Every structure is written in C-alpha cells, then in structure tokens.
CSV table of C-alpha atoms in Angstrom, one decimal:
chain,number,residue,atom,x,y,z
A,28,ASP,CA,-77.5,175.2,121.0
A,29,GLY,CA,-81.0,175.7,121.7
A,30,LYS,CA,-81.2,175.1,125.6
A,31,ASP,CA,-81.4,177.1,128.3
A,32,PRO,CA,-78.5,180.0,127.3
A,33,SER,CA,-78.2,180.7,131.1
A,34,TYR,CA,-77.1,177.4,132.8
A,35,GLY,CA,-74.3,177.6,135.1
A,36,ASN,CA,-71.7,174.3,136.5
A,37,ILE,CA,-70.4,173.5,139.7
A,38,PHE,CA,-66.7,173.8,140.5
A,39,TYR,CA,-63.9,172.5,142.6
A,40,ILE,CA,-60.7,173.7,142.9
A,41,ASP,CA,-57.6,171.2,143.0
A,42,TYR,CA,-54.6,172.4,144.9
A,43,ALA,CA,-52.5,170.2,143.9
A,44,THR,CA,-53.1,170.8,139.9
A,45,LYS,CA,-53.7,174.1,140.9
A,46,GLN,CA,-57.0,174.1,138.7
A,47,GLU,CA,-60.4,174.7,138.3
A,48,ILE,CA,-62.8,171.1,137.5
A,49,TYR,CA,-66.1,170.6,136.8
A,50,LEU,CA,-67.8,168.8,139.4
A,51,CYS,CA,-68.4,165.7,136.5
A,52,ASN,CA,-66.0,162.8,136.0
A,53,LYS,CA,-67.6,161.4,132.7
A,54,PRO,CA,-65.7,161.3,129.5
A,55,ASN,CA,-66.2,164.1,127.2
A,56,CYS,CA,-68.8,165.3,128.7
A,57,LYS,CA,-70.0,168.6,127.6
A,58,HIS,CA,-71.0,170.2,130.7
A,59,ASN,CA,-74.5,172.0,129.5
A,60,ASP,CA,-77.4,169.7,130.4
A,61,GLU,CA,-78.7,167.5,133.2
A,62,THR,CA,-76.9,164.5,132.1
A,63,CYS,CA,-73.7,166.3,133.6
A,64,SER,CA,-73.4,166.1,137.6
A,65,SER,CA,-72.0,169.9,137.9
A,66,TYR,CA,-75.0,171.3,135.4
A,67,LEU,CA,-77.4,173.8,137.1
A,68,GLU,CA,-80.3,174.8,135.3
A,69,GLY,CA,-82.1,178.1,136.2
A,70,SER,CA,-83.1,181.6,134.4
A,71,ALA,CA,-80.7,184.3,134.4
A,72,GLY,CA,-80.7,185.5,138.2
A,73,SER,CA,-80.8,182.4,139.5
A,74,ASP,CA,-79.0,181.9,142.7
A,75,TYR,CA,-77.2,178.6,144.1
A,76,ASN,CA,-75.5,178.5,147.2
A,77,ILE,CA,-73.6,175.6,148.2
A,78,LEU,CA,-72.5,173.7,152.1
A,79,ALA,CA,-70.0,171.5,151.7
A,80,THR,CA,-70.1,168.8,154.7
A,81,ASP,CA,-68.2,165.8,155.6
A,82,SER,CA,-70.5,163.3,154.2
A,83,ALA,CA,-72.4,165.3,151.2
A,84,LEU,CA,-72.6,169.0,149.0
A,85,TYR,CA,-76.3,170.5,149.7
A,86,LEU,CA,-77.2,173.1,147.2
A,87,LEU,CA,-79.8,175.7,147.7
A,88,TYR,CA,-81.5,177.2,144.7
A,89,THR,CA,-83.6,180.3,145.0
A,90,PRO,CA,-84.9,181.1,141.0
A,91,ALA,CA,-85.2,184.6,139.9
A,92,TYR,CA,-86.0,186.0,136.5
A,93,GLY,CA,-84.3,188.8,135.4
A,94,MET,CA,-84.0,192.5,138.0
A,95,PHE,CA,-86.9,190.1,140.0
A,96,ALA,CA,-86.5,188.7,142.9
A,97,SER,CA,-89.2,186.2,141.8
A,98,ILE,CA,-88.8,183.2,143.9
A,99,GLY,CA,-91.6,181.0,143.5
A,100,ASP,CA,-95.0,181.8,142.5
A,101,GLY,CA,-95.3,184.9,145.1
A,102,GLY,CA,-91.9,186.5,143.5
A,103,ALA,CA,-92.7,185.5,139.5
A,104,ARG,CA,-93.9,187.6,136.8
A,105,PRO,CA,-97.9,187.5,136.3
A,106,GLU,CA,-97.4,186.0,132.9
A,107,LYS,CA,-95.1,183.3,134.3
A,108,LYS,CA,-94.7,180.8,136.9
A,109,ALA,CA,-91.1,180.4,138.4
A,110,PRO,CA,-89.5,177.5,139.4
A,111,THR,CA,-89.3,176.8,143.0
A,112,PRO,CA,-87.0,177.5,145.5
A,113,ALA,CA,-85.6,173.9,147.0
A,114,ILE,CA,-82.8,172.2,148.8
A,115,TYR,CA,-80.7,169.2,147.1
A,116,ARG,CA,-78.7,166.7,148.9
A,117,MET,CA,-75.7,165.4,146.5
A,118,GLN,CA,-72.7,162.9,147.2
A,119,LEU,CA,-68.7,165.0,147.2
A,120,ASP,CA,-68.2,164.4,143.8
A,121,GLY,CA,-71.9,165.4,142.5
A,122,THR,CA,-73.5,162.6,141.5
A,123,GLY,CA,-76.7,161.2,143.5
A,124,ARG,CA,-78.4,164.9,143.7
A,125,SER,CA,-81.9,164.8,144.7
A,126,LYS,CA,-84.2,166.9,146.5
A,127,VAL,CA,-84.4,167.3,150.0
A,128,LEU,CA,-87.3,170.2,150.8
A,129,GLU,CA,-89.0,171.8,148.4
A,130,LEU,CA,-89.3,175.9,149.9
A,131,GLU,CA,-92.8,177.5,150.4
A,132,SER,CA,-93.3,180.0,147.4
A,133,GLY,CA,-92.1,183.2,147.1
A,134,LEU,CA,-89.8,182.5,150.2
A,135,GLU,CA,-86.4,185.1,149.9
A,136,LEU,CA,-83.0,183.7,151.9
A,137,SER,CA,-80.3,185.6,153.4
A,138,GLY,CA,-77.4,184.7,155.1
A,139,PRO,CA,-75.4,183.9,156.9
A,140,TYR,CA,-75.8,180.7,156.4
A,141,ILE,CA,-75.2,178.5,159.9
A,142,TYR,CA,-75.2,174.3,160.0
A,143,GLY,CA,-74.8,171.8,162.6
A,144,GLY,CA,-76.4,168.4,163.7
A,145,GLY,CA,-78.1,168.1,160.5
A,146,LYS,CA,-80.1,171.4,160.3
A,147,LEU,CA,-79.5,174.8,158.4
A,148,TYR,CA,-80.0,177.9,159.5
A,149,CYS,CA,-80.5,181.5,158.0
A,150,ASN,CA,-82.5,184.9,157.1
A,151,GLY,CA,-86.0,184.3,155.5
A,152,ALA,CA,-88.8,186.3,154.3
A,153,LYS,CA,-91.5,185.8,152.0
A,154,THR,CA,-91.5,188.4,148.9
A,155,LYS,CA,-94.2,189.3,147.0
A,156,MET,CA,-94.7,191.4,143.4
A,157,LYS,CA,-95.8,195.1,144.1
A,158,ASP,CA,-97.5,196.2,140.9
A,159,GLN,CA,-95.4,200.2,140.2
A,160,GLY,CA,-97.9,201.0,137.0
A,161,ASN,CA,-96.8,200.8,133.3
A,162,GLY,CA,-96.5,196.8,133.4
A,163,MET,CA,-93.8,197.5,136.0
A,164,PHE,CA,-93.5,195.2,139.4
A,165,ALA,CA,-90.9,195.0,141.5
A,166,SER,CA,-90.4,192.6,144.6
A,167,GLU,CA,-91.4,193.6,147.8
A,168,SER,CA,-90.4,191.7,151.0
A,169,GLY,CA,-92.4,190.9,154.3
A,170,LYS,CA,-90.8,190.8,158.0
A,171,TRP,CA,-87.9,188.6,158.0
A,172,ASP,CA,-87.6,185.3,160.5
A,173,LEU,CA,-84.6,183.1,161.6
A,174,LEU,CA,-85.7,179.8,159.9
A,175,GLU,CA,-84.3,176.1,160.7
A,176,PHE,CA,-84.3,173.4,157.7
A,177,ASP,CA,-83.7,169.8,159.3
A,178,LEU,CA,-82.0,168.2,156.3
A,179,GLU,CA,-82.7,164.9,158.0
A,180,ASN,CA,-86.0,165.0,158.8
A,181,LYS,CA,-87.1,166.8,155.9
A,182,THR,CA,-89.3,169.7,157.4
A,183,THR,CA,-88.9,174.1,158.0
A,184,ARG,CA,-90.0,176.0,160.8
A,185,VAL,CA,-89.6,179.3,161.5
A,186,VAL,CA,-87.3,179.5,165.0
A,187,THR,CA,-87.8,183.6,166.0
A,188,SER,CA,-88.9,186.6,164.4
A,189,ILE,CA,-85.8,188.9,163.3
A,190,PRO,CA,-87.7,192.1,162.1
A,191,TYR,CA,-84.8,194.1,162.8
A,192,ASP,CA,-82.5,192.1,164.5
A,193,GLN,CA,-79.1,190.6,163.1
A,194,VAL,CA,-77.6,186.9,163.0
A,195,ILE,CA,-74.0,187.0,163.9
A,196,GLY,CA,-72.7,183.3,163.9
A,197,ALA,CA,-73.3,180.3,166.1
A,198,TYR,CA,-71.1,179.9,169.2
A,199,GLN,CA,-71.2,176.1,170.5
A,200,ASP,CA,-74.9,174.9,170.3
A,201,LYS,CA,-76.1,178.1,170.0
A,202,ILE,CA,-77.0,181.7,167.7
A,203,ILE,CA,-75.8,184.6,168.1
A,204,LEU,CA,-78.5,187.6,167.6
A,205,CYS,CA,-78.0,191.2,167.8
A,206,ARG,CA,-81.2,192.3,169.3
A,207,TYR,CA,-82.1,195.6,168.8
A,208,GLN,CA,-84.3,197.9,171.1
A,209,PHE,CA,-86.1,201.3,170.0
A,210,PRO,CA,-87.4,204.0,171.3
A,211,VAL,CA,-90.4,204.5,168.9
A,212,ASP,CA,-91.8,201.6,166.9
A,213,PRO,CA,-90.0,201.8,163.5
A,214,ASP,CA,-93.2,200.2,161.7
A,215,THR,CA,-94.9,203.9,162.6
A,216,LEU,CA,-92.0,205.7,161.1
A,217,LEU,CA,-92.3,204.6,157.2
A,218,ASP,CA,-93.2,207.2,155.8
A,219,ASP,CA,-90.7,209.6,157.3
A,220,ASP,CA,-87.3,208.2,156.2
A,221,GLY,CA,-85.1,211.0,158.9
A,222,ALA,CA,-87.1,210.2,162.0
A,223,TYR,CA,-86.6,206.3,160.9
A,224,MET,CA,-82.9,206.9,160.9
A,225,GLU,CA,-82.6,208.9,163.7
A,226,ASN,CA,-84.8,206.2,165.8
A,227,PHE,CA,-82.3,203.4,164.6
A,228,ARG,CA,-79.3,205.7,165.6
A,229,LYS,CA,-80.7,206.3,169.4
A,230,ALA,CA,-81.2,202.2,169.6
A,231,THR,CA,-79.6,199.9,171.7
A,232,GLY,CA,-78.0,197.0,170.6
A,233,SER,CA,-77.8,193.5,172.9
A,234,LEU,CA,-75.9,190.2,171.9
A,235,VAL,CA,-77.7,187.2,173.1
A,236,PHE,CA,-77.0,183.8,173.1
A,237,PHE,CA,-79.9,182.0,171.3
A,238,ASP,CA,-80.9,178.7,171.8
A,239,PRO,CA,-82.7,177.9,169.1
A,240,VAL,CA,-84.5,174.3,170.6
A,241,SER,CA,-85.8,176.0,173.7
A,242,GLY,CA,-85.9,178.9,172.5
A,243,ALA,CA,-84.4,180.7,175.6
A,244,GLU,CA,-82.4,183.7,175.0
A,245,GLU,CA,-78.9,185.4,177.2
A,246,ALA,CA,-78.1,188.7,177.0
A,247,PHE,CA,-74.2,189.4,177.2
A,248,TYR,CA,-73.2,192.8,175.9
A,249,GLU,CA,-75.2,195.6,174.8
A,250,ALA,CA,-74.0,198.8,173.7
A,251,GLY,CA,-75.6,201.7,171.6
A,252,SER,CA,-76.5,200.6,168.0
A,253,ASN,CA,-73.6,202.8,166.3
A,254,ASP,CA,-71.3,200.2,168.5
A,255,VAL,CA,-72.9,196.9,167.6
A,256,ALA,CA,-73.3,197.6,164.2
A,257,GLY,CA,-70.5,195.9,161.3
A,258,MET,CA,-69.8,192.8,163.9
A,259,THR,CA,-67.9,189.8,162.3
A,260,GLN,CA,-67.1,187.0,164.2
A,261,TRP,CA,-64.3,184.5,163.6
A,262,LYS,CA,-64.1,181.1,165.5
A,263,ASN,CA,-64.7,182.0,169.2
A,264,LYS,CA,-64.2,185.9,168.5
A,265,ILE,CA,-66.2,188.9,168.0
A,266,TYR,CA,-64.7,191.7,166.4
A,267,PHE,CA,-66.2,195.7,165.9
A,268,SER,CA,-65.4,199.0,165.7
A,269,THR,CA,-66.5,202.0,168.2
A,270,GLN,CA,-65.3,205.4,169.0
A,271,ASN,CA,-66.3,207.1,165.2
A,272,ASN,CA,-64.4,203.5,164.0
A,273,THR,CA,-60.9,204.3,165.6
A,274,THR,CA,-61.1,201.5,168.0
A,275,ILE,CA,-61.8,198.2,167.5
A,276,LEU,CA,-62.8,195.8,170.5
A,277,CYS,CA,-62.6,192.2,170.4
A,278,LEU,CA,-65.4,190.1,172.7
A,279,ASP,CA,-64.3,186.8,173.8
A,280,LEU,CA,-67.1,184.3,173.6
A,281,ASP,CA,-65.2,182.0,175.9
A,282,THR,CA,-64.9,184.3,179.0
A,283,ARG,CA,-67.1,187.3,177.7
A,284,GLN,CA,-64.7,189.5,178.1
A,285,ILE,CA,-64.0,193.3,175.9
A,286,ASN,CA,-60.5,193.8,174.9
A,287,THR,CA,-59.0,196.5,173.0
A,288,ILE,CA,-57.3,195.4,169.5
A,289,THR,CA,-56.5,199.0,168.6
A,290,ASP,CA,-57.7,202.5,169.2
A,291,ARG,CA,-55.5,204.2,166.6
A,292,LEU,CA,-57.2,203.7,163.6
A,293,PRO,CA,-57.6,206.8,161.5
A,294,ALA,CA,-61.0,207.5,161.1
A,295,GLY,CA,-63.6,207.5,159.0
A,296,LYS,CA,-66.3,205.8,157.1
A,297,SER,CA,-65.0,201.5,157.6
A,298,TYR,CA,-66.1,198.3,157.6
A,299,VAL,CA,-64.4,195.5,159.9
A,300,SER,CA,-64.0,191.7,158.6
A,301,CYS,CA,-62.0,188.9,159.7
A,302,GLU,CA,-61.5,186.2,157.4
A,303,TYR,CA,-59.2,183.1,158.6
A,304,GLY,CA,-57.8,185.4,161.6
A,305,ALA,CA,-56.9,187.8,159.0
A,306,LEU,CA,-58.4,191.2,160.6
A,307,LEU,CA,-59.3,194.2,158.1
A,308,CYS,CA,-60.4,197.6,158.6
A,309,THR,CA,-61.9,199.1,155.2
A,310,TYR,CA,-62.5,202.6,154.2
A,311,TYR,CA,-64.9,204.3,151.8
A,312,ASP,CA,-65.8,207.3,150.6
A,313,ASP,CA,-68.7,209.8,151.7
A,314,LYS,CA,-70.7,208.8,148.9
A,315,GLU,CA,-74.3,208.2,150.4
A,316,VAL,CA,-74.9,205.6,147.6
A,317,ASN,CA,-72.3,203.3,145.6
A,318,ALA,CA,-69.7,204.2,147.9
A,319,GLU,CA,-66.0,203.8,147.0
A,320,VAL,CA,-63.2,201.6,148.7
A,321,THR,CA,-60.5,204.5,149.3
A,322,SER,CA,-58.0,202.0,151.5
A,323,CYS,CA,-57.5,199.3,153.9
A,324,SER,CA,-55.2,198.7,157.0
A,325,GLN,CA,-54.4,195.4,158.6
A,326,ILE,CA,-54.7,194.5,162.5
A,327,ASP,CA,-52.8,192.1,164.1
A,328,PRO,CA,-55.3,190.6,166.4
A,329,GLU,CA,-52.8,189.5,169.0
A,330,THR,CA,-50.5,193.1,168.9
A,331,GLY,CA,-52.8,195.8,167.9
A,332,SER,CA,-50.5,196.6,165.3
A,333,VAL,CA,-52.3,198.4,162.2
A,334,THR,CA,-50.2,198.4,158.9
A,335,PRO,CA,-51.9,199.2,155.1
A,336,MET,CA,-52.9,196.7,153.4
A,337,ASN,CA,-52.0,196.9,149.4
A,338,LEU,CA,-53.9,194.1,148.2
A,339,PHE,CA,-57.0,195.2,146.1
A,340,THR,CA,-59.1,193.6,143.5
A,341,GLN,CA,-58.6,196.1,140.3
A,342,LYS,CA,-62.4,196.3,139.1
A,343,PRO,CA,-64.1,196.6,141.4
A,344,TYR,CA,-61.8,197.6,143.4
A,345,GLY,CA,-61.4,196.4,146.9
A,346,PRO,CA,-59.4,194.7,149.2
A,347,ILE,CA,-58.7,190.7,148.3
A,348,ARG,CA,-60.8,188.1,149.7
A,349,ILE,CA,-59.8,184.8,151.8
A,350,LEU,CA,-62.2,182.0,150.6
A,351,ASP,CA,-60.1,179.6,152.2
A,352,GLU,CA,-56.5,178.2,153.7
A,353,ALA,CA,-54.5,175.4,152.9
A,354,GLY,CA,-51.3,174.8,154.7
A,355,GLU,CA,-49.0,177.5,154.5
A,356,TYR,CA,-51.1,179.0,151.6
A,357,TYR,CA,-54.7,180.7,151.7
A,358,LEU,CA,-57.1,181.0,148.5
A,359,VAL,CA,-57.6,184.5,147.5
A,360,ILE,CA,-60.0,186.0,145.0
A,361,SER,CA,-57.0,188.1,143.6
A,362,ASP,CA,-59.1,189.3,140.6
A,363,TYR,CA,-61.9,189.6,138.5
A,364,ARG,CA,-62.6,189.3,134.8
A,365,TYR,CA,-65.4,192.1,133.7
A,366,LYS,CA,-66.2,194.2,131.1
A,367,GLU,CA,-66.9,198.2,131.4
A,368,GLU,CA,-70.1,199.2,129.8
A,369,LYS,CA,-71.7,202.9,129.4
A,370,THR,CA,-74.9,203.2,130.9
A,371,TRP,CA,-77.8,205.6,129.6
A,372,ALA,CA,-76.9,208.3,132.4
A,373,GLY,CA,-73.6,208.2,131.0
A,374,THR,CA,-71.9,206.6,133.6
A,375,THR,CA,-69.4,203.7,133.5
A,376,GLN,CA,-70.8,200.3,134.6
A,377,ILE,CA,-68.8,197.2,136.1
A,378,ASP,CA,-69.8,194.1,134.3
A,379,VAL,CA,-68.2,191.3,136.2
A,380,GLN,CA,-67.9,188.2,134.1
A,381,GLY,CA,-65.7,185.9,136.2
A,382,THR,CA,-63.8,185.1,139.5
A,383,VAL,CA,-59.8,184.9,139.4
A,384,TYR,CA,-59.0,182.2,142.1
A,385,SER,CA,-55.1,182.3,143.0
A,386,LEU,CA,-53.1,180.5,146.2
A,387,MET,CA,-50.9,182.7,147.9
A,388,LYS,CA,-48.8,182.2,151.0
A,389,LYS,CA,-49.7,183.5,154.5
A,390,SER,CA,-46.3,185.1,154.8
A,391,ASP,CA,-47.2,187.0,151.3
A,392,TYR,CA,-50.7,188.4,152.5
A,393,GLN,CA,-49.5,190.1,155.7
A,394,ALA,CA,-46.9,191.9,153.9
A,395,SER,CA,-49.1,192.9,151.3
A,396,GLU,CA,-47.1,191.4,148.5
A,397,PRO,CA,-49.1,190.6,145.6
A,398,ASN,CA,-47.0,186.9,145.3
A,399,TYR,CA,-50.2,185.4,143.4
A,400,ILE,CA,-50.0,181.8,142.2
A,401,ALA,CA,-53.2,181.8,139.5
A,402,ILE,CA,-55.4,178.9,139.6
A,403,GLN,CA,-55.6,178.2,135.8
A,404,ALA,CA,-59.7,178.6,135.1
A,405,VAL,CA,-61.4,176.4,133.6
A,406,ARG,CA,-63.0,178.6,130.9
C-alpha cells in the first residue's frame, strides 16, 4: 500500500478464547498505520520490548537498519539519519501512547530488564559505526553500564559501570550483580584471544547485592568464573551448575545458604534455565560456533530427580519455552513458523517467520506429554 513494509503490531493473547488479538478496539481497522493503537512503525531490524505494569504498558524502541545495529545518530549509516531510541507509555488497551523518554543517540540496550518503584534498569552501551573499508560499516559497542530510567520523573542516569560484569536479577530493593576479578586487566589482552580467554577462566566472580540508590554493595557468594557462569534466578532462588556441569546448586537468597539440587547430571556442555519454577538443563554439541541442542533434562527443584525433557520446537530445535502461567496451564512457545533457505556457502539457513503459541497443562509439561492447546494466530 506504499507504506513502510516493515511495520509491526502489538498483540495480546486471550486465554478464554485462545486467540491472538490486535491491541486495538477500532471496528474495521486494518492495523497498518499510526491510527491503530497496535501499530509499531520502524525499519527492518527495529527492536521493541514491552513492559506490562498494573496500570500501564511501556514500549522500549531501539531502531536499527538491516544488519546494522544502528541505534540513533551514532549508529546510523552515514547517508541516513537513524530514528532516536525512546520509551513510550500507553494505557493497557494500547490507547494514549506518549513518549516518556527520548534516549541518548547511539545507545544500545540489553536485558535483563528490571522494574520497580517506577524505575527501569537494564544494561546500556554507547555504539558507533566503524568503517571496515569498501563501503562497509559495522557497529561497535563501548563499555557497558547499568542504566536507570526513571519513568515518573523522566530522567536517565548511569548507576554503575559493569564492563565485564553480569546482571543476574533483583531481590527486594537490591539488584544482584556478579562482579568479576581478573588476574590481569582484560583491556590489556584484547589483541591476544588465547590469553584473554585464559584470563577469564582464572577469574573469580562475586555475587553482590547492589543498592541502586546509595551505590552500596554487599558480597554474599564467591566462586571461580566457571562456577558462576550461566546463573538463572527464579523468585528467591538462584540456580547454577558446577563440577563440569554435573551438579546443580541452589542459592537461597533469604537464608544465603547453598544446597545441592542434584550431582548426577551427565557431563557435557550445557545451560541451566528456570522458567516459572521449571528447572531445565539443556545440552549442546561441541561446535565452537552455532552449537546446536542435543538433549534436555528436567530437574525437580524440590527432590532433585532428573528425567528426560522431550518437548522441543522443531526448527530451530530446542526445548519449548514457558512464557506465563494461568491456573493449571502454562503458556508456551510450542513451535515456530519458518522457511529454509540455502546460503551462498551452500548451508541451510532457518528463517523464523512467526511464533506458535499454545496452552498446556502443567502436569503434561512435567510428564513431557505434547498435549498442546493451540492459540489461534491472527495471521
């Protein structure tokens, strides 16, 4: 229709009717321009994140052009000025959208996103375009900081520098950080990949409660870098693997005690996740680049029992994700709509074109029974 072909839309899922629905209440709306409350303008590659609170929706917009992470003026292609990243507020029905904050040009944002008391926290770094020659440009990120966006007072500030640290989550009024200590300053090893990685392997990591108001830090757990990598938080528990990934530990944030959930997992390259209390250990092959999922184990966080998890999306292959819980049901990503394409190198590339959402009983999930109740897609 001559309009921007790469626009998006906001949808919501109605559990009662099991449908995806446009966030729009206008009769006969085509949902393809700014007159629709679900409409999201932007070029291909633009990223939107939605934060839902009890009284409003917040939309985080970081524009991009093609394969360039071109966020703001500092990340745009030289011949075209990029839109400015911003945070918008709207009513729960999508109406009344207004800009809360216009963010710094060239700012790149990354989760996890933490919200509380009208303030939003996330990782942020200034990006710039680096000339690679032959008319090619690539984005280059600067040092990472923990940022605070005050959505009520409409202010932005750097809370603390986290160039090599990790944001784990939040507990009560504190943010949980993993602060790394290195034998050698990593910045001095940027030209030696082997020494750089060895420096990380010899590092230690300390979990700290960080107060974003006062800046005070309180360390409460320390271990080698390999034993604090891949931590995942669910409510007042942090889960992580050690001992060549055969053991999963649980750190209780209330008591600060460490308990062993299981020490009988198969050894191998793996990743621990916990979504709505469902604790998984997902295994990958030994490829250095583009490693693929090989299997998955489900761990009962109370008893430590380990059973195979057999619920997978087909392409890309991986365990299904839990997005929400509704009574006795989970809302899950049960599969993806995709198209396979051959690349110039002769390999096959999976082009994900849509997401398949489903409800399933929690008992079926725990038993690895694929009894999905499909959510009707809007298109």
